[in-house]
Amino acid sequence: NAGVMQNPRHLVRRRGQEARLRCSPMKGHSHVYWYRQLPEEGLKFMVYLQKENIIDESGMPKERFSAEFPKEGPSILRIQQVVRGDSAAYFCASSPTSTGDGAFFGQGTRLTVV
Amino acid sequence: GQQVMQIPQYQHVQEGEDFTTYCNSSTTLSNIQWYKQRPGGHPVFLIQLVKSGEVKKQKRLTFQFGEAKKNSSLHITATQTTDVGTYFCAGANQAGTALIFGKGTTLSVSS
């Protein structure tokens, strides 16, 4: 059973470009979370999705950021018109239930905006 | 908003010494979870505590959940170099839709 798969592992974008981060949850997990981590900081919740639904996006910036988890395929975190402040590690986690049984994290995507 | 705080932020110990990190929530938690992140790695789920006053052990690691379900601790006995990393506690938000993480305690161990 493969773990949570994220790609790419490293992504470099110029200011103003778009970044697309992909996450395939563990098999059997229908709950997906995206977190952002700055160096020496904790994990900041961004969004919680279930298949085809955004359940909680209270941690997502109102502009430029969007997330989806389509019926088929991976969850996508999309950042439009990236700025230097978007540079961070973005982790996806999945769980079989909502917050109750531990979350399994992917290896993360390290986004660098130059 | 709900906050989860951890202390200390950093801890350096000599191999063989004990280590404890403390976690406090601004609200009562339904459960508390602990994660470990190695340098350059991703968070790995260690354990979940649910009951008031609960104590769980994993080899040299002892986890406690406070009676009021607002605080927790992780204690490592006789640290080893393999214990190096950042330990995070996390609690569910009020809606139960997200885990709120503390900023973590980074442990370094010298041999």
mmCIF file of C-alpha atoms in Angstrom:
data_model
loop_
_atom_site.group_PDB
_atom_site.id
_atom_site.type_symbol
_atom_site.label_atom_id
_atom_site.label_comp_id
_atom_site.label_asym_id
_atom_site.label_seq_id
_atom_site.Cartn_x
_atom_site.Cartn_y
_atom_site.Cartn_z
ATOM 1 C CA ASN A 1 0.000 0.000 0.000
ATOM 2 C CA ALA A 2 1.798 3.077 -1.220
ATOM 3 C CA GLY A 3 1.873 6.025 1.129
ATOM 4 C CA VAL A 4 0.736 9.535 0.349
ATOM 5 C CA MET A 5 2.399 10.570 -2.889
ATOM 6 C CA GLN A 6 3.237 14.154 -3.630
ATOM 7 C CA ASN A 7 4.833 15.575 -6.711
ATOM 8 C CA PRO A 8 6.918 17.272 -7.597
ATOM 9 C CA ARG A 9 9.267 17.054 -4.632
ATOM 10 C CA HIS A 10 10.916 20.320 -5.590
ATOM 11 C CA LEU A 11 9.438 23.102 -7.679
ATOM 12 C CA VAL A 12 11.062 26.334 -8.739
ATOM 13 C CA ARG A 13 8.922 29.098 -10.145
ATOM 14 C CA ARG A 14 9.583 32.684 -11.156
ATOM 15 C CA ARG A 15 7.470 35.414 -9.626
ATOM 16 C CA GLY A 16 4.151 35.659 -11.429
ATOM 17 C CA GLN A 17 4.077 32.055 -12.633
ATOM 18 C CA GLU A 18 1.653 29.370 -11.499
ATOM 19 C CA ALA A 19 2.523 26.479 -9.224
ATOM 20 C CA ARG A 20 0.585 23.216 -9.261
ATOM 21 C CA LEU A 21 1.181 20.751 -6.461
ATOM 22 C CA ARG A 22 -0.269 17.262 -6.669
ATOM 23 C CA CYS A 23 -1.198 14.802 -3.963
ATOM 24 C CA SER A 24 -2.459 11.240 -4.208
ATOM 25 C CA PRO A 25 -3.794 10.049 -0.855
ATOM 26 C CA MET A 26 -3.254 6.619 0.566
ATOM 27 C CA LYS A 27 -5.512 3.961 -0.863
ATOM 28 C CA GLY A 28 -8.821 3.971 0.953
ATOM 29 C CA HIS A 29 -8.389 7.475 2.358
ATOM 30 C CA SER A 30 -10.974 9.990 1.272
ATOM 31 C CA HIS A 31 -9.890 12.878 3.509
ATOM 32 C CA VAL A 32 -7.112 15.131 2.249
ATOM 33 C CA TYR A 33 -5.465 18.059 4.015
ATOM 34 C CA TRP A 34 -2.943 20.572 2.803
ATOM 35 C CA TYR A 35 -0.480 22.213 5.157
ATOM 36 C CA ARG A 36 2.203 24.795 4.661
ATOM 37 C CA GLN A 37 5.465 24.868 6.581
ATOM 38 C CA LEU A 38 7.959 27.690 6.688
ATOM 39 C CA PRO A 39 11.530 27.026 7.926
ATOM 40 C CA GLU A 40 11.605 26.443 11.677
ATOM 41 C CA GLU A 41 7.832 26.860 11.863
ATOM 42 C CA GLY A 42 5.003 24.506 12.570
ATOM 43 C CA LEU A 43 2.500 23.205 10.089
ATOM 44 C CA LYS A 44 -0.164 25.703 9.160
ATOM 45 C CA PHE A 45 -3.486 24.246 8.067
ATOM 46 C CA MET A 46 -4.679 25.430 4.677
ATOM 47 C CA VAL A 47 -7.561 23.325 3.429
ATOM 48 C CA TYR A 48 -9.467 20.101 4.026
ATOM 49 C CA LEU A 49 -11.126 18.274 1.153
ATOM 50 C CA GLN A 50 -13.089 15.162 0.517
ATOM 51 C CA LYS A 51 -13.782 13.823 -2.934
ATOM 52 C CA GLU A 52 -15.222 16.669 -5.025
ATOM 53 C CA ASN A 53 -15.867 18.801 -1.946
ATOM 54 C CA ILE A 54 -14.001 21.490 -0.058
ATOM 55 C CA ILE A 55 -14.949 21.007 3.576
ATOM 56 C CA ASP A 56 -12.845 23.665 5.288
ATOM 57 C CA GLU A 57 -10.686 26.234 3.528
ATOM 58 C CA SER A 58 -10.351 28.597 6.463
ATOM 59 C CA GLY A 59 -6.554 28.479 6.311
ATOM 60 C CA MET A 60 -6.274 29.276 2.638
ATOM 61 C CA PRO A 61 -5.380 32.792 1.500
ATOM 62 C CA LYS A 62 -8.406 34.348 -0.198
ATOM 63 C CA GLU A 63 -6.558 35.210 -3.362
ATOM 64 C CA ARG A 64 -4.313 33.232 -5.706
ATOM 65 C CA PHE A 65 -4.714 29.926 -3.862
ATOM 66 C CA SER A 66 -7.182 27.204 -4.758
ATOM 67 C CA ALA A 67 -7.514 23.498 -4.122
ATOM 68 C CA GLU A 68 -9.483 20.660 -5.581
ATOM 69 C CA PHE A 69 -9.916 16.939 -5.104
ATOM 70 C CA PRO A 70 -11.700 15.612 -8.175
ATOM 71 C CA LYS A 71 -13.586 12.367 -8.385
ATOM 72 C CA GLU A 72 -10.743 10.897 -10.379
ATOM 73 C CA GLY A 73 -7.112 11.774 -9.941
ATOM 74 C CA PRO A 74 -5.010 13.507 -7.334
ATOM 75 C CA SER A 75 -5.773 16.514 -5.201
ATOM 76 C CA ILE A 76 -4.285 19.696 -6.619
ATOM 77 C CA LEU A 77 -3.136 22.789 -4.752
ATOM 78 C CA ARG A 78 -2.820 25.650 -7.195
ATOM 79 C CA ILE A 79 -1.015 28.900 -6.525
ATOM 80 C CA GLN A 80 -1.419 31.578 -9.168
ATOM 81 C CA GLN A 81 0.978 34.474 -9.708
ATOM 82 C CA VAL A 82 3.420 33.239 -7.134
ATOM 83 C CA VAL A 83 5.363 35.681 -4.982
ATOM 84 C CA ARG A 84 8.555 35.145 -2.986
ATOM 85 C CA GLY A 85 6.530 34.806 0.208
ATOM 86 C CA ASP A 86 4.920 31.652 -1.182
ATOM 87 C CA SER A 87 8.254 29.824 -0.875
ATOM 88 C CA ALA A 88 7.686 27.047 1.640
ATOM 89 C CA ALA A 89 7.207 23.319 2.011
ATOM 90 C CA TYR A 90 3.667 22.229 1.212
ATOM 91 C CA PHE A 91 2.574 18.972 2.768
ATOM 92 C CA CYS A 92 -0.432 16.915 1.936
ATOM 93 C CA ALA A 93 -1.880 14.479 4.428
ATOM 94 C CA SER A 94 -4.629 11.928 4.173
ATOM 95 C CA SER A 95 -6.658 10.038 6.706
ATOM 96 C CA PRO A 96 -9.404 7.455 6.657
ATOM 97 C CA THR A 97 -11.627 9.622 8.862
ATOM 98 C CA SER A 98 -11.776 13.285 9.769
ATOM 99 C CA THR A 99 -8.927 14.152 12.219
ATOM 100 C CA GLY A 100 -9.685 11.210 14.443
ATOM 101 C CA ASP A 101 -7.224 8.511 13.557
ATOM 102 C CA GLY A 102 -3.963 10.201 12.723
ATOM 103 C CA ALA A 103 -2.940 11.730 9.436
ATOM 104 C CA PHE A 104 -0.394 10.287 7.036
ATOM 105 C CA PHE A 105 1.797 12.864 5.382
ATOM 106 C CA GLY A 106 3.420 12.883 1.994
ATOM 107 C CA GLN A 107 7.037 13.865 1.542
ATOM 108 C CA GLY A 108 6.062 17.395 0.639
ATOM 109 C CA THR A 109 6.715 19.762 -2.222
ATOM 110 C CA ARG A 110 9.404 22.366 -1.601
ATOM 111 C CA LEU A 111 8.391 25.433 -3.575
ATOM 112 C CA THR A 112 10.996 28.070 -4.270
ATOM 113 C CA VAL A 113 9.965 31.311 -5.919
ATOM 114 C CA VAL A 114 12.815 33.199 -7.535
ATOM 115 C CA GLY B 1 -8.676 31.411 17.462
ATOM 116 C CA GLN B 2 -7.659 28.051 18.816
ATOM 117 C CA GLN B 3 -3.980 27.809 19.620
ATOM 118 C CA VAL B 4 -1.652 24.950 20.425
ATOM 119 C CA MET B 5 1.597 25.903 22.118
ATOM 120 C CA GLN B 6 4.679 23.829 22.711
ATOM 121 C CA ILE B 7 7.698 24.329 24.915
ATOM 122 C CA PRO B 8 10.601 24.350 24.696
ATOM 123 C CA GLN B 9 11.188 25.341 21.082
ATOM 124 C CA TYR B 10 14.652 23.778 21.111
ATOM 125 C CA GLN B 11 16.323 21.266 23.363
ATOM 126 C CA HIS B 12 19.822 19.893 23.199
ATOM 127 C CA VAL B 13 20.770 16.857 25.273
ATOM 128 C CA GLN B 14 23.656 14.479 25.619
ATOM 129 C CA GLU B 15 22.949 10.959 24.470
ATOM 130 C CA GLY B 16 21.484 9.000 27.356
ATOM 131 C CA GLU B 17 19.762 11.987 28.983
ATOM 132 C CA ASP B 18 16.012 12.278 29.179
ATOM 133 C CA PHE B 19 13.901 14.735 27.212
ATOM 134 C CA THR B 20 10.407 16.159 27.678
ATOM 135 C CA THR B 21 8.286 18.414 25.512
ATOM 136 C CA TYR B 22 5.050 20.013 26.675
ATOM 137 C CA CYS B 23 1.970 20.910 24.730
ATOM 138 C CA ASN B 24 -0.852 23.242 25.798
ATOM 139 C CA SER B 25 -4.093 24.033 24.044
ATOM 140 C CA SER B 26 -6.236 27.124 24.499
ATOM 141 C CA THR B 27 -9.328 24.905 24.262
ATOM 142 C CA THR B 28 -10.344 21.450 25.436
ATOM 143 C CA LEU B 29 -9.350 18.817 22.912
ATOM 144 C CA SER B 30 -11.235 15.730 21.811
ATOM 145 C CA ASN B 31 -7.886 14.054 21.230
ATOM 146 C CA ILE B 32 -4.217 14.924 20.940
ATOM 147 C CA GLN B 33 -1.843 13.535 18.367
ATOM 148 C CA TRP B 34 1.936 13.522 18.268
ATOM 149 C CA TYR B 35 4.132 13.578 15.194
ATOM 150 C CA LYS B 36 7.870 13.431 14.554
ATOM 151 C CA GLN B 37 9.615 15.144 11.672
ATOM 152 C CA ARG B 38 13.234 14.346 10.926
ATOM 153 C CA PRO B 39 15.386 17.104 9.398
ATOM 154 C CA GLY B 40 14.422 17.448 5.749
ATOM 155 C CA GLY B 41 11.643 14.907 6.168
ATOM 156 C CA HIS B 42 7.920 14.857 6.588
ATOM 157 C CA PRO B 43 5.786 14.523 9.738
ATOM 158 C CA VAL B 44 5.197 10.958 10.817
ATOM 159 C CA PHE B 45 2.276 10.052 13.045
ATOM 160 C CA LEU B 46 3.403 8.624 16.383
ATOM 161 C CA ILE B 47 0.326 8.254 18.543
ATOM 162 C CA GLN B 48 -3.106 9.528 19.495
ATOM 163 C CA LEU B 49 -4.443 10.041 23.006
ATOM 164 C CA VAL B 50 -8.163 10.302 23.587
ATOM 165 C CA LYS B 51 -9.049 9.793 27.245
ATOM 166 C CA SER B 52 -8.540 12.234 30.078
ATOM 167 C CA GLY B 53 -5.393 11.319 32.020
ATOM 168 C CA GLU B 54 -4.380 8.734 29.455
ATOM 169 C CA VAL B 55 -0.782 7.497 29.408
ATOM 170 C CA LYS B 56 0.673 5.499 26.538
ATOM 171 C CA LYS B 57 4.150 4.107 26.016
ATOM 172 C CA GLN B 58 6.096 3.265 22.908
ATOM 173 C CA LYS B 59 9.428 1.779 23.949
ATOM 174 C CA ARG B 60 11.354 4.749 25.385
ATOM 175 C CA LEU B 61 8.592 7.265 24.607
ATOM 176 C CA THR B 62 5.862 8.059 27.135
ATOM 177 C CA PHE B 63 2.872 10.176 26.154
ATOM 178 C CA GLN B 64 0.426 11.755 28.593
ATOM 179 C CA PHE B 65 -2.881 13.531 28.141
ATOM 180 C CA GLY B 66 -3.887 15.891 30.912
ATOM 181 C CA GLU B 67 -6.943 15.426 33.085
ATOM 182 C CA ALA B 68 -8.577 18.533 31.630
ATOM 183 C CA LYS B 69 -7.687 17.424 28.081
ATOM 184 C CA LYS B 70 -5.936 20.728 27.429
ATOM 185 C CA ASN B 71 -2.322 19.667 27.806
ATOM 186 C CA SER B 72 -0.064 16.804 26.910
ATOM 187 C CA SER B 73 3.552 15.762 27.211
ATOM 188 C CA LEU B 74 6.017 13.524 25.473
ATOM 189 C CA HIS B 75 8.904 12.130 27.480
ATOM 190 C CA ILE B 76 11.843 10.260 25.981
ATOM 191 C CA THR B 77 13.974 8.189 28.333
ATOM 192 C CA ALA B 78 17.675 7.782 27.607
ATOM 193 C CA THR B 79 17.758 9.630 24.305
ATOM 194 C CA GLN B 80 19.603 8.224 21.322
ATOM 195 C CA THR B 81 20.910 10.001 18.245
ATOM 196 C CA THR B 82 18.051 8.463 16.279
ATOM 197 C CA ASP B 83 15.628 10.554 18.358
ATOM 198 C CA VAL B 84 16.819 13.736 16.647
ATOM 199 C CA GLY B 85 14.034 15.686 14.976
ATOM 200 C CA THR B 86 11.113 17.965 15.666
ATOM 201 C CA TYR B 87 8.224 16.700 17.726
ATOM 202 C CA PHE B 88 4.819 18.215 17.081
ATOM 203 C CA CYS B 89 1.610 17.899 18.996
ATOM 204 C CA ALA B 90 -1.692 18.511 17.218
ATOM 205 C CA GLY B 91 -5.290 18.827 18.266
ATOM 206 C CA ALA B 92 -8.475 18.896 16.242
ATOM 207 C CA ASN B 93 -10.112 22.269 15.744
ATOM 208 C CA GLN B 94 -13.576 22.920 17.139
ATOM 209 C CA ALA B 95 -15.288 21.838 13.943
ATOM 210 C CA GLY B 96 -13.244 18.654 13.793
ATOM 211 C CA THR B 97 -12.156 19.492 10.271
ATOM 212 C CA ALA B 98 -8.457 20.128 10.764
ATOM 213 C CA LEU B 99 -5.520 19.376 13.003
ATOM 214 C CA ILE B 100 -3.987 22.446 14.597
ATOM 215 C CA PHE B 101 -0.281 21.915 15.118
ATOM 216 C CA GLY B 102 2.007 23.399 17.697
ATOM 217 C CA LYS B 103 5.265 24.916 16.467
ATOM 218 C CA GLY B 104 7.146 21.851 17.628
ATOM 219 C CA THR B 105 10.130 21.111 19.822
ATOM 220 C CA THR B 106 13.358 20.457 17.979
ATOM 221 C CA LEU B 107 15.556 17.928 19.726
ATOM 222 C CA SER B 108 19.238 17.603 19.059
ATOM 223 C CA VAL B 109 21.345 14.861 20.634
ATOM 224 C CA SER B 110 25.114 14.755 20.884
ATOM 225 C CA SER B 111 26.991 11.528 21.451
#
